[in-house]
Structures are given as structure tokens and as C-alpha cells.
Amino acid sequence: MATVGQIIFYSMVTLNVILAAFIILILSLAFSKSTSKVRSSNTKPVANLGEDHILSCYIPAEIQQNSLSVVLVSWEKMDLGPIYRYENGAPALDGQVSQFKGRAQVFPDAVARGNASLLLRSVRRSDEGEYACSIRSSVGQGKVSIQLRTAVFSAPTLNFSNSILTSEASRWFPKPDVTWLNQTGKVLNASTRFTEVSAGIYSVLSTLQSAQVSETYSCRIENNLVVAVTEATITGTGVLGRTFFTFSLASTLLVSFYLNLITGVLCIFHVV
Ligand SMILES: *[C@@H]1O[C@H](CO)[C@@H](O)[C@H](O)[C@H]1NC(C)=O
């Protein structure tokens, strides 16, 4: 008769093996993708609504040969159809989806070097979705898919007077959260006011009381797609600020799934 301890031990081991196999499967899927001849430097970009955005798609330099010639570039939006075609050195736009007329183009010089990145002008909400970029060339052909998401984000402007530090950003969508931290990473009390400036788009005014000269504070404005971290240093004469943007890489669901999986596996290793 197996003891309870043994049963637990063997079921842990079994679970462990299953999870390991699962991770190997995920890794091999990830690797098989990267053997395609066509890549994108960002397959999950977040575009700022109303601004131009470049969707990245190219043949990496290391697999190009001296005489690369690109025969065909084709961009497609999966739910709508063809949005841009570039064939034998010229645009071929018959059948182009109307939403993209006059708003999409490749860079001819770049195409000659295997770079088929697409410039999308004045991004709209309806541009969100899945795109496929295909390149046919003398070194072979390939395809990459890109998931475009849209948001509105802007760097805040800072102001300091009478010990009050304010951070004011003109346009955010979806509505963000604002957090202030000091240099040791402690969350500070602050108050934030949101004003809806147009449908769903908010301006942000956040106020930190009793801020001190020569201290550095960090103001984090974030929603599910974009994080803007502004480092504000109060000097004798004003505030110096720098803002860094980072973008969510995948759907949060997928990220938390991977994380759960990894922590799950780590826990099991720990127990065993
Ligand atoms: C491809 O071309 C675009 C547009 O000029 C540029 O922004 C991008 O950095 C290029 N990518 C590569 C990998 O060369």
C-alpha cells in the first residue's frame, strides 16, 4: 500500500512532467515561428490614435544575400482584406480596402533592402486588429502577423510651486491610473482629477502635496496598454522631467497565464 506521502509525491512528479512537456511545447512553438524568413520588430504594437504609425516587417540582414530582390510585398488586414501591395518596384493598389486609401505606404528604398514596413497615417480605432505582412523575394518568402492595438497617450508636463508638484497630461485613453512614488519606491499620497475631453479620452491632473526641493519623484500614468513613467527632479529653479513609455506586450491574460505556469512549476520544484 502506498502511503499518502508517496501518493502526493508521485502525483507531484507526474504533474511536474506534464508541465515540463507543456513548456517544451510552448518553447518549440515559439522557435518554429522564428525560423520564418520574415520578422517584425514588434508584433504587438500599440499606436497612438491620430498619429502615424509604422508596422514593422522585414527580412533580417543575416539571411539576405548580396543580390536580394524583393518581388512582392503584401499587407492584409485579416478581417477586411488587402490594404497594400507593392509589386516589382511599384504600388499595386487595385482591390485596396477603402479605409486605407491614401493612408498606407511602404518605403521604396527600404523595400529594396528587404524592409517592407508599412506607414499607416493618422491611426484610427478601426485600424485595430490583426495584420499579415508577406514578402516574396529572391531568398524565399515568408509571412508575419501583427496585432495592432490603439490607445491615446501623452507625456505629462510638470509644475512645482509652493511645495506642490503637479503632473498634467492632456490626453489618455483608456482612462489611466496615476501613482506617485518616491525614490525608495514608496507609494505617496496624491490626488488626481480626470476630465473627459472627448468621447472616452481624459485629461489628467495629478497633485502631490509637500514635495521637496532636490528630491526626485516618479509619476506613473498607466492603463492596460501603456505605462508612462515620469521622473521628476525638483531643482532650485523648477522641475526637470523625463518620461519613458512602455507598452504591454501581449494580452494580459496570456502574460498572467505564462506567469502562473512558471510560478506553478517553481512551486512544485520547491515542494519536491
Ligand atoms: C524599416 O524601415 C522603417 C521605415 O524607414 C524603419 O523605421 C525601420 O527601422 C526599418 N527596420 C529595419 C529592421 O531596418
mmCIF file of C-alpha atoms and ligand atoms in Angstrom:
data_model
loop_
_atom_site.group_PDB
_atom_site.id
_atom_site.type_symbol
_atom_site.label_atom_id
_atom_site.label_comp_id
_atom_site.label_asym_id
_atom_site.label_seq_id
_atom_site.Cartn_x
_atom_site.Cartn_y
_atom_site.Cartn_z
ATOM 1 C CA MET A 1 0.000 0.000 0.000
ATOM 2 C CA ALA A 2 1.304 3.386 -0.937
ATOM 3 C CA THR A 3 1.275 5.902 1.857
ATOM 4 C CA VAL A 4 -0.420 9.263 1.466
ATOM 5 C CA GLY A 5 3.030 10.812 1.295
ATOM 6 C CA GLN A 6 4.005 8.583 -1.635
ATOM 7 C CA ILE A 7 0.780 9.323 -3.478
ATOM 8 C CA ILE A 8 1.351 13.045 -3.090
ATOM 9 C CA PHE A 9 4.980 12.651 -4.143
ATOM 10 C CA TYR A 10 4.155 10.685 -7.311
ATOM 11 C CA SER A 11 1.290 12.949 -8.293
ATOM 12 C CA MET A 12 3.627 15.935 -7.909
ATOM 13 C CA VAL A 13 6.186 14.231 -10.124
ATOM 14 C CA THR A 14 3.532 13.423 -12.731
ATOM 15 C CA LEU A 15 2.203 16.964 -12.674
ATOM 16 C CA ASN A 16 5.746 18.225 -12.978
ATOM 17 C CA VAL A 17 6.423 16.069 -16.050
ATOM 18 C CA ILE A 18 3.181 17.200 -17.685
ATOM 19 C CA LEU A 19 4.017 20.860 -17.072
ATOM 20 C CA ALA A 20 7.575 20.412 -18.335
ATOM 21 C CA ALA A 21 6.231 18.811 -21.528
ATOM 22 C CA PHE A 22 3.831 21.712 -21.892
ATOM 23 C CA ILE A 23 6.639 24.256 -21.564
ATOM 24 C CA ILE A 24 8.749 22.404 -24.117
ATOM 25 C CA LEU A 25 5.765 22.505 -26.471
ATOM 26 C CA ILE A 26 5.367 26.256 -25.974
ATOM 27 C CA LEU A 27 9.099 26.865 -26.478
ATOM 28 C CA SER A 28 9.215 24.773 -29.635
ATOM 29 C CA LEU A 29 6.202 26.662 -30.998
ATOM 30 C CA ALA A 30 7.986 29.928 -30.265
ATOM 31 C CA PHE A 31 11.139 28.723 -32.005
ATOM 32 C CA SER A 32 9.369 27.315 -35.041
ATOM 33 C CA LYS A 33 7.848 30.769 -35.557
ATOM 34 C CA SER A 34 11.237 32.457 -35.571
ATOM 35 C CA THR A 35 12.506 30.274 -38.425
ATOM 36 C CA SER A 36 10.266 32.196 -40.850
ATOM 37 C CA LYS A 37 12.248 34.401 -43.236
ATOM 38 C CA VAL A 38 10.111 37.407 -42.366
ATOM 39 C CA ARG A 39 10.217 39.134 -38.985
ATOM 40 C CA SER A 40 8.696 42.067 -37.212
ATOM 41 C CA SER A 41 10.485 44.075 -34.544
ATOM 42 C CA ASN A 42 7.123 44.430 -32.794
ATOM 43 C CA THR A 43 4.259 42.010 -33.359
ATOM 44 C CA LYS A 44 2.033 43.615 -30.683
ATOM 45 C CA PRO A 45 2.385 47.346 -31.248
ATOM 46 C CA VAL A 46 0.250 49.999 -29.586
ATOM 47 C CA ALA A 47 -0.409 53.023 -31.810
ATOM 48 C CA ASN A 48 -1.313 56.478 -30.568
ATOM 49 C CA LEU A 49 -4.685 57.424 -32.112
ATOM 50 C CA GLY A 50 -4.419 60.254 -34.630
ATOM 51 C CA GLU A 51 -0.682 59.801 -35.097
ATOM 52 C CA ASP A 52 1.234 57.985 -37.824
ATOM 53 C CA HIS A 53 2.481 54.503 -37.007
ATOM 54 C CA ILE A 54 4.968 52.172 -38.697
ATOM 55 C CA LEU A 55 4.140 48.457 -38.688
ATOM 56 C CA SER A 56 7.427 46.584 -38.798
ATOM 57 C CA CYS A 57 8.054 43.770 -41.281
ATOM 58 C CA TYR A 58 11.389 42.808 -42.813
ATOM 59 C CA ILE A 59 13.788 40.081 -43.933
ATOM 60 C CA PRO A 60 16.639 40.037 -41.395
ATOM 61 C CA ALA A 61 20.031 41.123 -42.750
ATOM 62 C CA GLU A 62 21.670 37.838 -41.685
ATOM 63 C CA ILE A 63 19.599 35.792 -44.114
ATOM 64 C CA GLN A 64 19.867 38.225 -47.012
ATOM 65 C CA GLN A 65 22.284 37.555 -49.831
ATOM 66 C CA ASN A 66 24.206 40.161 -51.812
ATOM 67 C CA SER A 67 21.643 40.297 -54.537
ATOM 68 C CA LEU A 68 18.399 40.459 -52.588
ATOM 69 C CA SER A 69 15.479 41.319 -54.774
ATOM 70 C CA VAL A 70 12.016 41.762 -53.373
ATOM 71 C CA VAL A 71 9.349 40.644 -55.803
ATOM 72 C CA LEU A 72 6.208 41.238 -53.806
ATOM 73 C CA VAL A 73 5.143 42.866 -50.558
ATOM 74 C CA SER A 74 1.603 42.324 -49.464
ATOM 75 C CA TRP A 75 -0.143 43.731 -46.425
ATOM 76 C CA GLU A 76 -3.518 42.473 -45.400
ATOM 77 C CA LYS A 77 -5.891 43.217 -42.526
ATOM 78 C CA MET A 78 -7.308 39.841 -41.622
ATOM 79 C CA ASP A 79 -10.931 40.951 -41.143
ATOM 80 C CA LEU A 80 -11.056 43.303 -44.155
ATOM 81 C CA GLY A 81 -8.717 42.174 -46.935
ATOM 82 C CA PRO A 82 -5.785 43.652 -48.881
ATOM 83 C CA ILE A 83 -4.627 47.050 -47.698
ATOM 84 C CA TYR A 84 -1.366 47.473 -49.582
ATOM 85 C CA ARG A 85 0.548 45.656 -52.306
ATOM 86 C CA TYR A 86 3.920 46.524 -53.723
ATOM 87 C CA GLU A 87 4.904 44.510 -56.738
ATOM 88 C CA ASN A 88 8.069 44.695 -58.867
ATOM 89 C CA GLY A 89 9.013 48.104 -57.523
ATOM 90 C CA ALA A 90 5.618 49.818 -57.670
ATOM 91 C CA PRO A 91 2.405 50.012 -55.654
ATOM 92 C CA ALA A 92 -0.388 47.779 -56.975
ATOM 93 C CA LEU A 93 -3.469 49.087 -55.229
ATOM 94 C CA ASP A 94 -6.468 47.659 -57.041
ATOM 95 C CA GLY A 95 -8.775 45.991 -54.535
ATOM 96 C CA GLN A 96 -7.362 48.043 -51.674
ATOM 97 C CA VAL A 97 -9.765 48.244 -48.719
ATOM 98 C CA SER A 98 -11.226 51.786 -48.773
ATOM 99 C CA GLN A 99 -10.392 52.526 -45.122
ATOM 100 C CA PHE A 100 -6.713 52.535 -46.126
ATOM 101 C CA LYS A 101 -6.891 54.542 -49.366
ATOM 102 C CA GLY A 102 -4.217 57.238 -49.237
ATOM 103 C CA ARG A 103 -3.248 56.239 -45.670
ATOM 104 C CA ALA A 104 -0.830 53.357 -46.193
ATOM 105 C CA GLN A 105 2.544 53.121 -47.912
ATOM 106 C CA VAL A 106 5.826 51.245 -47.822
ATOM 107 C CA PHE A 107 9.238 52.910 -48.132
ATOM 108 C CA PRO A 108 10.574 52.001 -51.609
ATOM 109 C CA ASP A 109 14.264 52.422 -50.624
ATOM 110 C CA ALA A 110 13.718 50.220 -47.593
ATOM 111 C CA VAL A 111 11.859 47.573 -49.607
ATOM 112 C CA ALA A 112 14.923 47.219 -51.829
ATOM 113 C CA ARG A 113 16.834 46.262 -48.654
ATOM 114 C CA GLY A 114 14.219 43.740 -47.580
ATOM 115 C CA ASN A 115 12.297 46.067 -45.276
ATOM 116 C CA ALA A 116 8.586 46.072 -46.063
ATOM 117 C CA SER A 117 7.472 48.123 -43.042
ATOM 118 C CA LEU A 118 4.174 49.911 -43.579
ATOM 119 C CA LEU A 119 3.500 53.525 -42.689
ATOM 120 C CA LEU A 120 -0.060 53.988 -41.538
ATOM 121 C CA ARG A 121 -1.149 57.610 -41.397
ATOM 122 C CA SER A 122 -3.354 59.078 -38.677
ATOM 123 C CA VAL A 123 -4.292 55.843 -36.909
ATOM 124 C CA ARG A 124 -7.995 55.268 -36.153
ATOM 125 C CA ARG A 125 -9.723 52.940 -33.719
ATOM 126 C CA SER A 126 -10.981 50.868 -36.632
ATOM 127 C CA ASP A 127 -7.359 50.109 -37.608
ATOM 128 C CA GLU A 128 -7.114 47.844 -34.572
ATOM 129 C CA GLY A 129 -6.795 44.175 -35.333
ATOM 130 C CA GLU A 130 -4.642 41.529 -36.899
ATOM 131 C CA TYR A 131 -2.451 42.224 -39.924
ATOM 132 C CA ALA A 132 -0.379 39.919 -42.080
ATOM 133 C CA CYS A 133 2.706 41.062 -43.949
ATOM 134 C CA SER A 134 4.078 38.753 -46.659
ATOM 135 C CA ILE A 135 7.286 39.185 -48.578
ATOM 136 C CA ARG A 136 8.273 37.195 -51.657
ATOM 137 C CA SER A 137 11.929 37.625 -52.547
ATOM 138 C CA SER A 138 14.982 36.014 -54.100
ATOM 139 C CA VAL A 139 15.881 34.475 -50.727
ATOM 140 C CA GLY A 140 12.460 32.933 -50.286
ATOM 141 C CA GLN A 141 9.159 34.027 -48.910
ATOM 142 C CA GLY A 142 7.580 34.408 -45.541
ATOM 143 C CA LYS A 143 4.848 35.984 -43.553
ATOM 144 C CA VAL A 144 4.459 37.572 -40.162
ATOM 145 C CA SER A 145 1.319 38.535 -38.337
ATOM 146 C CA ILE A 146 0.983 41.655 -36.254
ATOM 147 C CA GLN A 147 -1.648 42.553 -33.702
ATOM 148 C CA LEU A 148 -2.247 46.304 -33.694
ATOM 149 C CA ARG A 149 -3.887 47.891 -30.671
ATOM 150 C CA THR A 150 -4.717 51.558 -30.231
ATOM 151 C CA ALA A 151 -4.654 53.916 -27.282
ATOM 152 C CA VAL A 152 -4.167 57.604 -26.593
ATOM 153 C CA PHE A 153 -1.195 58.650 -24.502
ATOM 154 C CA SER A 154 0.816 61.780 -23.883
ATOM 155 C CA ALA A 155 3.742 62.718 -21.676
ATOM 156 C CA PRO A 156 2.771 64.918 -18.735
ATOM 157 C CA THR A 157 4.085 68.413 -18.127
ATOM 158 C CA LEU A 158 5.332 69.111 -14.625
ATOM 159 C CA ASN A 159 4.977 72.147 -12.447
ATOM 160 C CA PHE A 160 6.289 72.975 -8.979
ATOM 161 C CA SER A 161 5.297 75.834 -6.756
ATOM 162 C CA ASN A 162 4.616 76.310 -3.022
ATOM 163 C CA SER A 163 5.709 72.706 -2.307
ATOM 164 C CA ILE A 164 3.061 71.382 -4.685
ATOM 165 C CA LEU A 165 4.179 69.232 -7.599
ATOM 166 C CA THR A 166 1.657 68.732 -10.394
ATOM 167 C CA SER A 167 1.721 66.469 -13.389
ATOM 168 C CA GLU A 168 -0.671 67.285 -16.200
ATOM 169 C CA ALA A 169 -1.261 65.090 -19.247
ATOM 170 C CA SER A 170 -3.616 66.250 -21.949
ATOM 171 C CA ARG A 171 -4.944 63.030 -23.488
ATOM 172 C CA TRP A 172 -5.282 59.450 -22.254
ATOM 173 C CA PHE A 173 -7.431 56.534 -23.374
ATOM 174 C CA PRO A 174 -8.447 54.171 -21.875
ATOM 175 C CA LYS A 175 -8.769 56.122 -18.603
ATOM 176 C CA PRO A 176 -5.497 55.567 -16.719
ATOM 177 C CA ASP A 177 -4.473 55.163 -13.085
ATOM 178 C CA VAL A 178 -1.916 57.523 -11.570
ATOM 179 C CA THR A 179 0.595 56.598 -8.855
ATOM 180 C CA TRP A 180 3.374 58.654 -7.308
ATOM 181 C CA LEU A 181 6.438 57.028 -5.795
ATOM 182 C CA ASN A 182 9.452 58.424 -4.017
ATOM 183 C CA GLN A 183 12.992 57.301 -4.787
ATOM 184 C CA THR A 184 12.806 54.339 -2.460
ATOM 185 C CA GLY A 185 9.694 53.105 -4.255
ATOM 186 C CA LYS A 186 7.227 54.048 -1.534
ATOM 187 C CA VAL A 187 3.761 54.985 -2.802
ATOM 188 C CA LEU A 188 2.874 58.576 -1.910
ATOM 189 C CA ASN A 189 -0.479 60.168 -1.244
ATOM 190 C CA ALA A 190 -1.614 62.289 -4.156
ATOM 191 C CA SER A 191 -4.889 63.404 -5.642
ATOM 192 C CA THR A 192 -5.805 63.048 -9.296
ATOM 193 C CA ARG A 193 -8.545 64.670 -11.307
ATOM 194 C CA PHE A 194 -9.724 63.317 -14.641
ATOM 195 C CA THR A 195 -11.620 65.412 -17.161
ATOM 196 C CA GLU A 196 -13.250 63.838 -20.189
ATOM 197 C CA VAL A 197 -12.059 65.995 -23.092
ATOM 198 C CA SER A 198 -13.787 63.974 -25.807
ATOM 199 C CA ALA A 199 -15.555 60.613 -26.012
ATOM 200 C CA GLY A 200 -13.665 58.377 -23.594
ATOM 201 C CA ILE A 201 -10.483 60.483 -23.754
ATOM 202 C CA TYR A 202 -9.348 62.006 -20.485
ATOM 203 C CA SER A 203 -7.014 64.732 -19.400
ATOM 204 C CA VAL A 204 -5.163 64.024 -16.179
ATOM 205 C CA LEU A 205 -4.172 66.464 -13.458
ATOM 206 C CA SER A 206 -2.371 64.885 -10.531
ATOM 207 C CA THR A 207 -1.196 66.796 -7.471
ATOM 208 C CA LEU A 208 1.433 65.805 -4.933
ATOM 209 C CA GLN A 209 1.450 67.928 -1.778
ATOM 210 C CA SER A 210 4.564 68.783 0.231
ATOM 211 C CA ALA A 211 7.133 67.895 -2.410
ATOM 212 C CA GLN A 212 10.690 68.838 -1.524
ATOM 213 C CA VAL A 213 13.454 70.615 -3.374
ATOM 214 C CA SER A 214 16.236 68.335 -4.684
ATOM 215 C CA GLU A 215 14.068 65.225 -4.318
ATOM 216 C CA THR A 216 13.136 63.007 -7.249
ATOM 217 C CA TYR A 217 9.599 61.714 -7.582
ATOM 218 C CA SER A 218 8.239 59.257 -10.035
ATOM 219 C CA CYS A 219 4.786 59.706 -11.540
ATOM 220 C CA ARG A 220 3.286 56.615 -13.191
ATOM 221 C CA ILE A 221 0.341 57.030 -15.531
ATOM 222 C CA GLU A 222 -0.860 53.695 -16.816
ATOM 223 C CA ASN A 223 -3.706 51.787 -18.366
ATOM 224 C CA ASN A 224 -3.826 48.220 -19.664
ATOM 225 C CA LEU A 225 -1.825 49.126 -22.805
ATOM 226 C CA VAL A 226 0.612 51.899 -21.965
ATOM 227 C CA VAL A 227 2.742 52.871 -18.972
ATOM 228 C CA ALA A 228 4.290 56.343 -18.846
ATOM 229 C CA VAL A 229 6.847 56.794 -16.085
ATOM 230 C CA THR A 230 7.948 60.366 -15.499
ATOM 231 C CA GLU A 231 10.954 61.027 -13.279
ATOM 232 C CA ALA A 232 10.584 64.495 -11.797
ATOM 233 C CA THR A 233 13.525 66.123 -10.045
ATOM 234 C CA ILE A 234 12.826 69.353 -8.233
ATOM 235 C CA THR A 235 15.687 71.805 -8.575
ATOM 236 C CA GLY A 236 16.121 75.242 -7.021
ATOM 237 C CA THR A 237 14.609 76.828 -10.105
ATOM 238 C CA GLY A 238 11.958 74.366 -11.326
ATOM 239 C CA VAL A 239 11.351 70.733 -12.210
ATOM 240 C CA LEU A 240 13.320 68.506 -14.549
ATOM 241 C CA GLY A 241 11.320 65.667 -16.028
ATOM 242 C CA ARG A 242 11.884 62.700 -18.299
ATOM 243 C CA THR A 243 9.140 60.350 -19.460
ATOM 244 C CA PHE A 244 9.562 56.769 -20.627
ATOM 245 C CA PHE A 245 6.771 54.871 -22.316
ATOM 246 C CA THR A 246 6.420 51.118 -22.242
ATOM 247 C CA PHE A 247 3.711 49.095 -23.900
ATOM 248 C CA SER A 248 2.014 45.909 -22.877
ATOM 249 C CA LEU A 249 3.478 43.054 -24.893
ATOM 250 C CA ALA A 250 0.583 40.667 -25.088
ATOM 251 C CA SER A 251 -2.907 40.332 -23.846
ATOM 252 C CA THR A 252 -2.656 40.416 -20.049
ATOM 253 C CA LEU A 253 -4.486 37.127 -19.964
ATOM 254 C CA LEU A 254 -1.691 35.396 -21.830
ATOM 255 C CA VAL A 255 1.023 37.016 -19.723
ATOM 256 C CA SER A 256 -0.644 36.055 -16.466
ATOM 257 C CA PHE A 257 -1.138 32.565 -17.849
ATOM 258 C CA TYR A 258 2.590 32.202 -18.542
ATOM 259 C CA LEU A 259 3.446 33.650 -15.165
ATOM 260 C CA ASN A 260 1.075 31.312 -13.381
ATOM 261 C CA LEU A 261 2.541 28.425 -15.265
ATOM 262 C CA ILE A 262 6.086 29.383 -14.357
ATOM 263 C CA THR A 263 5.323 30.076 -10.694
ATOM 264 C CA GLY A 264 3.301 26.860 -10.588
ATOM 265 C CA VAL A 265 6.265 24.898 -11.852
ATOM 266 C CA LEU A 266 8.647 26.650 -9.481
ATOM 267 C CA CYS A 267 6.386 25.842 -6.535
ATOM 268 C CA ILE A 268 6.315 22.213 -7.484
ATOM 269 C CA PHE A 269 10.095 22.042 -7.820
ATOM 270 C CA HIS A 270 10.279 23.655 -4.436
ATOM 271 C CA VAL A 271 7.929 21.128 -2.827
ATOM 272 C CA VAL A 272 9.669 18.128 -4.401
HETATM 273 C C1 LIG B 1 12.460 49.539 -41.792
HETATM 274 O O1 LIG B 1 12.096 50.786 -42.320
HETATM 275 C C2 LIG B 1 11.384 51.634 -41.428
HETATM 276 C C3 LIG B 1 10.964 52.863 -42.185
HETATM 277 O O2 LIG B 1 12.052 53.557 -42.736
HETATM 278 C C4 LIG B 1 12.288 51.936 -40.225
HETATM 279 O O3 LIG B 1 11.583 52.741 -39.306
HETATM 280 C C5 LIG B 1 12.700 50.650 -39.562
HETATM 281 O O4 LIG B 1 13.607 50.904 -38.520
HETATM 282 C C6 LIG B 1 13.352 49.704 -40.579
HETATM 283 N N1 LIG B 1 13.573 48.424 -39.933
HETATM 284 C C7 LIG B 1 14.667 47.678 -40.133
HETATM 285 C C8 LIG B 1 14.751 46.385 -39.406
HETATM 286 O O5 LIG B 1 15.562 48.040 -40.868
#
